Coordinates of C-alpha atoms and ligand atoms in Angstrom, one line a residue:
M153 CA 42.5 -35.8 10.6
T154 CA 40.0 -38.5 10.6
A155 CA 40.8 -42.1 11.2
R156 CA 40.1 -43.2 7.6
L157 CA 42.1 -40.3 5.7
D158 CA 45.7 -40.4 5.4
G159 CA 46.1 -37.1 3.9
L160 CA 45.5 -34.7 0.8
R161 CA 47.2 -34.9 -2.4
C162 CA 47.4 -32.4 -5.3
I163 CA 45.6 -33.4 -8.5
Q164 CA 48.3 -31.4 -10.6
C165 CA 51.6 -32.0 -8.9
D166 CA 51.3 -34.9 -6.7
E167 CA 52.6 -33.1 -3.6
Q168 CA 51.0 -34.8 -0.3
Y169 CA 49.5 -32.7 2.6
P170 CA 48.1 -33.2 6.2
A171 CA 44.3 -33.4 6.1
V172 CA 43.6 -29.9 7.0
D173 CA 42.0 -27.0 5.2
F174 CA 43.7 -25.1 2.2
P175 CA 40.9 -22.8 1.0
Q176 CA 43.4 -21.9 -1.8
G177 CA 44.2 -25.5 -2.9
C178 CA 47.7 -26.9 -3.3
P179 CA 49.9 -24.2 -1.7
S180 CA 52.7 -25.3 -4.0
C181 CA 50.9 -24.9 -7.3
A182 CA 49.3 -21.7 -6.0
A183 CA 52.8 -20.3 -5.4
R184 CA 53.4 -20.9 -9.2
G185 CA 50.2 -19.2 -10.2
R186 CA 49.1 -22.7 -11.6
H187 CA 46.3 -23.1 -8.8
S188 CA 44.8 -26.8 -8.4
N189 CA 42.7 -28.5 -6.0
L190 CA 43.7 -31.2 -3.6
F191 CA 41.7 -34.7 -3.0
C192 CA 41.5 -36.9 -0.1
T193 CA 43.7 -40.0 0.1
Y194 CA 43.2 -43.1 2.2
A195 CA 45.2 -46.1 3.5
K196 CA 45.3 -48.9 1.1
S197 CA 43.5 -51.2 3.4
V198 CA 40.4 -49.1 3.5
P199 CA 37.8 -50.7 0.9
A200 CA 36.4 -48.7 -1.9
H201 CA 32.9 -48.1 -0.1
Q202 CA 34.5 -46.8 3.1
R203 CA 36.7 -44.3 1.3
Y204 CA 34.9 -41.3 2.8
P205 CA 36.2 -38.7 5.3
Y206 CA 33.5 -39.5 7.8
A207 CA 31.7 -42.7 8.8
E208 CA 28.7 -40.7 9.6
T209 CA 27.5 -37.4 8.2
T210 CA 25.0 -34.7 8.9
D211 CA 21.8 -36.5 7.3
L212 CA 18.8 -35.2 6.0
G213 CA 18.0 -38.1 3.6
H214 CA 20.6 -37.5 0.8
G215 CA 21.8 -40.1 -1.6
D216 CA 20.6 -43.4 -3.0
T217 CA 19.0 -41.4 -5.8
P218 CA 17.1 -43.5 -8.5
L219 CA 18.4 -44.4 -11.8
L220 CA 15.7 -44.1 -14.2
E221 CA 15.4 -46.0 -17.7
P222 CA 13.4 -43.7 -19.9
P223 CA 11.4 -45.9 -22.2
W224 CA 11.9 -43.4 -25.3
L225 CA 15.8 -43.4 -24.7
A226 CA 17.6 -46.7 -25.8
N227 CA 20.7 -47.7 -23.6
V228 CA 20.3 -44.5 -21.6
S229 CA 20.0 -44.3 -17.8
V230 CA 19.3 -41.0 -15.9
K231 CA 20.4 -40.5 -12.6
N232 CA 18.1 -38.3 -11.0
E233 CA 19.9 -36.1 -8.4
A234 CA 16.6 -33.8 -8.0
T235 CA 15.1 -36.3 -5.4
N236 CA 17.9 -35.1 -2.8
P237 CA 16.3 -33.2 0.0
T238 CA 16.9 -29.6 -1.2
G239 CA 16.4 -30.7 -4.9
S240 CA 20.2 -31.2 -6.1
H241 CA 23.3 -33.1 -5.9
K242 CA 24.9 -30.5 -3.7
D243 CA 23.4 -32.0 -0.6
R244 CA 26.0 -34.9 -1.0
F245 CA 28.7 -32.1 -0.9
S246 CA 27.0 -30.2 1.9
A247 CA 26.4 -33.2 4.3
L248 CA 30.3 -33.7 4.2
V249 CA 31.5 -30.2 4.6
A250 CA 29.0 -29.5 7.4
T251 CA 30.3 -32.7 9.2
H252 CA 33.8 -31.5 8.5
A253 CA 33.4 -28.0 9.7
R254 CA 31.8 -29.4 13.2
A255 CA 34.7 -31.9 13.5
A256 CA 37.5 -29.5 13.0
G257 CA 35.9 -26.9 15.3
Y258 CA 34.6 -24.2 13.0
G259 CA 31.5 -22.1 14.1
G260 CA 30.1 -22.2 10.8
V261 CA 30.4 -22.2 6.9
V262 CA 30.7 -19.6 4.2
I263 CA 30.1 -20.2 0.4
G264 CA 29.7 -17.9 -2.6
S265 CA 26.6 -19.1 -4.4
S266 CA 23.1 -17.5 -5.9
G267 CA 21.6 -20.9 -6.1
N268 CA 21.5 -24.6 -5.4
A269 CA 25.0 -24.6 -3.5
G270 CA 23.6 -22.1 -1.2
I271 CA 20.4 -23.4 -0.5
S272 CA 21.7 -27.0 0.1
L273 CA 24.6 -25.5 2.5
A274 CA 22.3 -23.5 4.4
A275 CA 20.0 -26.5 5.1
Y276 CA 22.8 -28.7 6.3
A277 CA 24.3 -26.0 8.3
A278 CA 21.1 -25.5 10.0
A279 CA 20.9 -29.6 10.7
A280 CA 24.5 -29.3 12.1
G281 CA 23.7 -26.4 14.3
L282 CA 26.4 -24.1 12.2
R283 CA 26.2 -20.7 11.1
C284 CA 25.8 -20.4 7.4
A285 CA 27.0 -17.1 5.5
V286 CA 25.9 -17.0 1.9
A287 CA 27.7 -14.5 -0.7
A288 CA 25.4 -14.0 -3.5
F289 CA 25.0 -11.8 -6.7
D290 CA 22.7 -8.8 -6.4
W291 CA 20.4 -10.5 -9.0
L292 CA 19.6 -13.2 -6.1
P293 CA 16.1 -14.2 -7.0
D294 CA 13.5 -13.4 -4.2
R295 CA 12.6 -17.0 -4.0
I296 CA 16.3 -18.1 -3.3
R297 CA 16.7 -15.3 -0.8
A298 CA 13.6 -16.4 1.1
C299 CA 14.6 -20.0 1.2
L300 CA 18.0 -19.1 2.3
T301 CA 16.7 -17.0 5.4
D302 CA 14.3 -19.5 6.2
F303 CA 17.1 -21.9 6.9
G304 CA 18.7 -19.2 9.1
A305 CA 21.6 -18.2 6.5
E306 CA 23.0 -14.9 6.6
V307 CA 22.8 -13.5 3.2
R308 CA 25.1 -10.8 1.5
T309 CA 24.9 -9.6 -1.9
F310 CA 27.5 -8.0 -4.4
A311 CA 27.5 -6.5 -7.9
T312 CA 30.5 -8.5 -9.3
D313 CA 32.3 -11.6 -8.6
R314 CA 35.7 -9.8 -7.6
E315 CA 33.7 -7.9 -4.8
R316 CA 32.0 -11.4 -3.8
I317 CA 35.1 -13.4 -3.7
E318 CA 37.1 -10.5 -1.7
W319 CA 34.4 -10.7 1.0
V320 CA 34.6 -14.7 1.1
T321 CA 38.3 -14.3 1.1
K322 CA 38.0 -11.9 4.4
Q323 CA 35.9 -14.7 6.0
A324 CA 38.2 -17.5 5.1
A325 CA 41.1 -15.4 6.9
T326 CA 39.0 -16.0 10.2
A327 CA 39.2 -19.1 12.2
E328 CA 35.5 -18.9 12.7
L329 CA 34.0 -20.0 9.3
L330 CA 35.3 -22.7 7.0
T331 CA 35.2 -21.6 3.4
V332 CA 33.7 -24.2 1.3
S333 CA 33.8 -22.5 -2.2
N334 CA 36.5 -21.2 -4.7
I335 CA 38.2 -18.0 -3.7
T336 CA 41.1 -18.1 -6.2
H337 CA 41.7 -17.1 -9.8
P338 CA 42.9 -19.4 -11.6
V339 CA 40.0 -21.3 -10.4
V340 CA 40.5 -24.2 -7.9
G341 CA 37.0 -25.5 -7.3
S342 CA 35.2 -26.4 -3.7
S343 CA 36.3 -28.0 -0.5
C344 CA 37.9 -31.2 -1.4
Y345 CA 36.3 -32.9 1.7
G346 CA 32.8 -32.0 0.1
I347 CA 33.8 -33.3 -3.3
E348 CA 34.4 -36.7 -1.9
G349 CA 30.6 -36.8 -1.3
Y350 CA 30.3 -37.0 -5.1
K351 CA 32.0 -40.5 -5.4
R352 CA 28.9 -42.3 -4.0
I353 CA 27.1 -41.2 -7.3
S354 CA 29.7 -43.6 -9.3
W355 CA 29.0 -46.2 -6.5
E356 CA 25.4 -46.1 -6.7
I357 CA 25.5 -46.0 -10.5
A358 CA 27.7 -49.2 -10.7
E359 CA 25.1 -51.0 -8.3
Q360 CA 22.1 -49.8 -10.4
A361 CA 23.0 -49.8 -14.0
P362 CA 21.4 -52.6 -16.0
A363 CA 24.6 -53.1 -18.4
P364 CA 28.0 -52.0 -17.9
V365 CA 28.3 -48.2 -18.2
R366 CA 30.6 -46.8 -21.1
H367 CA 30.0 -43.1 -20.9
V368 CA 28.6 -40.7 -18.3
I369 CA 27.5 -37.1 -19.1
L370 CA 27.2 -34.5 -16.7
P371 CA 26.7 -30.6 -16.5
S372 CA 29.9 -28.9 -15.5
S373 CA 31.2 -25.3 -14.3
R374 CA 34.4 -25.9 -12.1
G375 CA 34.6 -29.6 -12.2
D376 CA 33.6 -30.5 -8.6
L377 CA 31.0 -33.1 -9.6
A378 CA 33.2 -34.3 -12.6
W379 CA 36.3 -34.8 -10.4
G380 CA 34.1 -36.7 -7.4
V381 CA 32.5 -38.8 -10.1
Y382 CA 35.9 -39.6 -11.6
R383 CA 37.5 -40.5 -8.2
G384 CA 34.4 -42.8 -7.4
F385 CA 35.0 -44.8 -10.4
A386 CA 38.8 -44.7 -10.4
E387 CA 38.6 -46.3 -6.8
L388 CA 36.1 -49.1 -8.3
N389 CA 38.6 -49.7 -10.6
E390 CA 41.5 -50.1 -8.5
Q391 CA 39.8 -52.3 -6.1
R392 CA 37.4 -54.2 -8.4
G393 CA 38.8 -53.9 -12.0
L394 CA 35.8 -52.2 -13.1
P395 CA 36.5 -50.1 -16.2
I396 CA 36.2 -46.3 -15.7
P397 CA 33.5 -44.8 -18.1
R398 CA 34.4 -41.9 -20.5
L399 CA 33.3 -38.7 -18.7
H400 CA 31.6 -35.9 -21.0
L401 CA 31.3 -32.6 -19.3
V402 CA 28.7 -30.2 -20.7
E403 CA 29.4 -26.2 -20.7
P404 CA 27.3 -23.4 -22.0
Y405 CA 30.1 -22.0 -24.0
P406 CA 33.8 -23.1 -24.7
R407 CA 36.0 -23.0 -21.7
L408 CA 37.2 -26.5 -21.0
S409 CA 36.7 -27.2 -24.8
A410 CA 39.0 -24.5 -25.4
V411 CA 41.7 -25.6 -23.1
L412 CA 41.4 -29.1 -24.7
D413 CA 41.9 -27.3 -28.1
G414 CA 45.2 -25.8 -26.6
A415 CA 44.1 -22.7 -24.7
A416 CA 45.8 -22.1 -21.4
L417 CA 44.1 -23.7 -18.3
T418 CA 44.7 -20.3 -16.3
G419 CA 42.8 -18.3 -18.9
R420 CA 39.5 -16.5 -18.4
F421 CA 36.7 -17.5 -20.7
P422 CA 33.9 -14.9 -20.6
G423 CA 30.6 -16.0 -22.4
D424 CA 27.0 -15.8 -22.5
F425 CA 25.2 -18.5 -20.3
G426 CA 21.7 -17.3 -20.6
R427 CA 19.6 -19.0 -18.0
L428 CA 22.2 -21.7 -17.4
S429 CA 23.4 -20.1 -14.1
S430 CA 24.3 -23.4 -12.7
I431 CA 26.9 -24.1 -14.8
A432 CA 28.2 -20.4 -15.6
G433 CA 31.5 -19.0 -14.6
D434 CA 34.5 -17.8 -16.8
G435 CA 37.2 -20.1 -15.9
T436 CA 37.8 -24.0 -15.9
T437 CA 40.0 -26.1 -13.4
V438 CA 42.6 -28.6 -13.3
Q439 CA 40.2 -31.1 -11.8
A440 CA 37.7 -30.6 -14.7
H441 CA 40.6 -31.0 -17.1
R442 CA 42.0 -34.1 -15.4
A443 CA 38.4 -35.8 -14.8
V444 CA 38.0 -35.6 -18.8
T445 CA 41.6 -36.6 -20.0
R446 CA 42.1 -39.4 -17.6
S447 CA 38.8 -41.0 -18.3
Q448 CA 39.3 -40.3 -22.1
G449 CA 36.1 -38.3 -22.3
S450 CA 35.4 -34.8 -23.8
A451 CA 33.9 -31.5 -23.3
V452 CA 30.5 -30.7 -24.9
V453 CA 28.9 -27.3 -25.7
V454 CA 25.3 -26.8 -25.3
S455 CA 23.8 -23.4 -25.7
D456 CA 21.1 -21.8 -23.5
A457 CA 18.8 -22.1 -26.6
V458 CA 19.4 -25.8 -27.1
A459 CA 18.8 -26.3 -23.4
D460 CA 15.6 -24.5 -23.4
D461 CA 14.2 -26.6 -26.2
W462 CA 15.2 -29.8 -24.2
F463 CA 13.9 -28.4 -21.0
R464 CA 10.3 -27.9 -22.7
R465 CA 10.4 -31.3 -24.2
L466 CA 11.2 -33.0 -20.9
C467 CA 8.5 -31.0 -18.9
R468 CA 6.0 -32.3 -21.4
R469 CA 7.1 -35.8 -20.2
G470 CA 6.7 -34.9 -16.7
H471 CA 10.2 -34.5 -15.6
V472 CA 11.5 -32.0 -13.1
W473 CA 14.8 -31.0 -14.1
E474 CA 16.2 -27.6 -14.3
R475 CA 17.7 -26.1 -17.6
S476 CA 21.3 -26.7 -16.7
S477 CA 20.3 -30.4 -15.9
T478 CA 18.7 -30.7 -19.5
T479 CA 21.9 -30.0 -21.3
V480 CA 23.0 -33.6 -20.7
F481 CA 20.2 -34.8 -23.0
A482 CA 21.3 -32.4 -25.8
A483 CA 25.0 -33.3 -25.3
C484 CA 24.1 -37.3 -25.6
D485 CA 22.2 -36.4 -28.8
A486 CA 25.4 -34.8 -30.1
L487 CA 27.8 -37.3 -29.1
R488 CA 25.8 -40.0 -30.7
A489 CA 25.3 -38.0 -34.0
Q490 CA 29.1 -37.5 -34.2
G491 CA 29.8 -41.2 -33.6
R492 CA 31.6 -40.5 -30.3
I493 CA 29.1 -42.5 -28.4
G494 CA 27.9 -45.8 -30.0
A495 CA 24.1 -46.6 -30.2
D496 CA 24.9 -49.7 -28.3
E497 CA 27.1 -48.3 -25.5
H498 CA 25.4 -47.8 -22.4
T499 CA 25.3 -44.3 -21.2
V500 CA 24.4 -42.6 -17.8
L501 CA 23.2 -38.8 -17.7
V502 CA 23.3 -37.1 -14.4
A503 CA 20.2 -34.8 -14.1
T504 CA 21.5 -32.6 -11.2
S505 CA 18.6 -30.3 -10.0
H506 CA 15.1 -29.7 -9.5
L507 CA 13.1 -27.1 -11.6
F508 CA 11.6 -25.8 -8.4
K509 CA 14.2 -22.9 -7.8
G510 CA 13.3 -21.4 -11.2
F511 CA 16.6 -21.8 -13.0
Ligands
ZN106 ZN1 50.2 -28.8 -6.7

């Protein structure tokens, strides 16, 4: 346990635990088949900007990303996470899990990923002097594989998600590697230590925004980013009284939307994600659900075809975001057209990743 943390707490049932690793999330909820992630808690005396598990993390220059004010979009700012060292917001997560793995005495880290998260973790593991094992799908693009091996990662590929998770679960059973990605169904999400890294996005937005932020729109698969951003704003609310913006999570087909309409959170929701692989996956999570319901936000479906249209329009303006990132622009349009975001309500879009990986 680090000096700043006083423990972990379940998002769903509130049970408290010591600050060690629980790769399956809350043991109590897992025993009831209703898996939920945990989150880090701090002593009340720790100020909001120090509510971070480690004072210093493995640093390749992540964070402090620019907040753009596109002149062609009124009352909208764009948080450009593509400027992080490996081109995505995942660097904020990787910096913390690499630091945590070293502090907790692991020899390395293991992750299920075929994209941004794997590349980011491989880089930060290399910087921290840790082994990194990446479990990818057989369709892993050559350019991603080359990048992973350049960083020294060990790459294994699998035909199905079940086989991939089985292999990662075996690694999780050893004391050698820290597992940082989800290994359960129902889905939990990723390491709660890494998710703390996303809180800084909220802190930076609060400092950078030209007007009080009423809405934040972000791409989402399992809600790691959404929960971290929600926690960041919730802590600012507790300590400074800043209102929590409504969080709108974008998905390629109904998963969280289906749950908000009454489907069981533990269900599987298969669908066609097209080229939106960064927000693929057939499950949603307690953390995604709570980020939306506690902030009074929503879930928005943006199809691959609509995202592709926005991708081309943004490229023609010189922007560098991958397709999954451009879904936030389409979602903003849709929410405004439906009257769920007023034209005068300042809105921040989180553009998560650079297009250079080809997604
Ligand atoms: Zn629980």
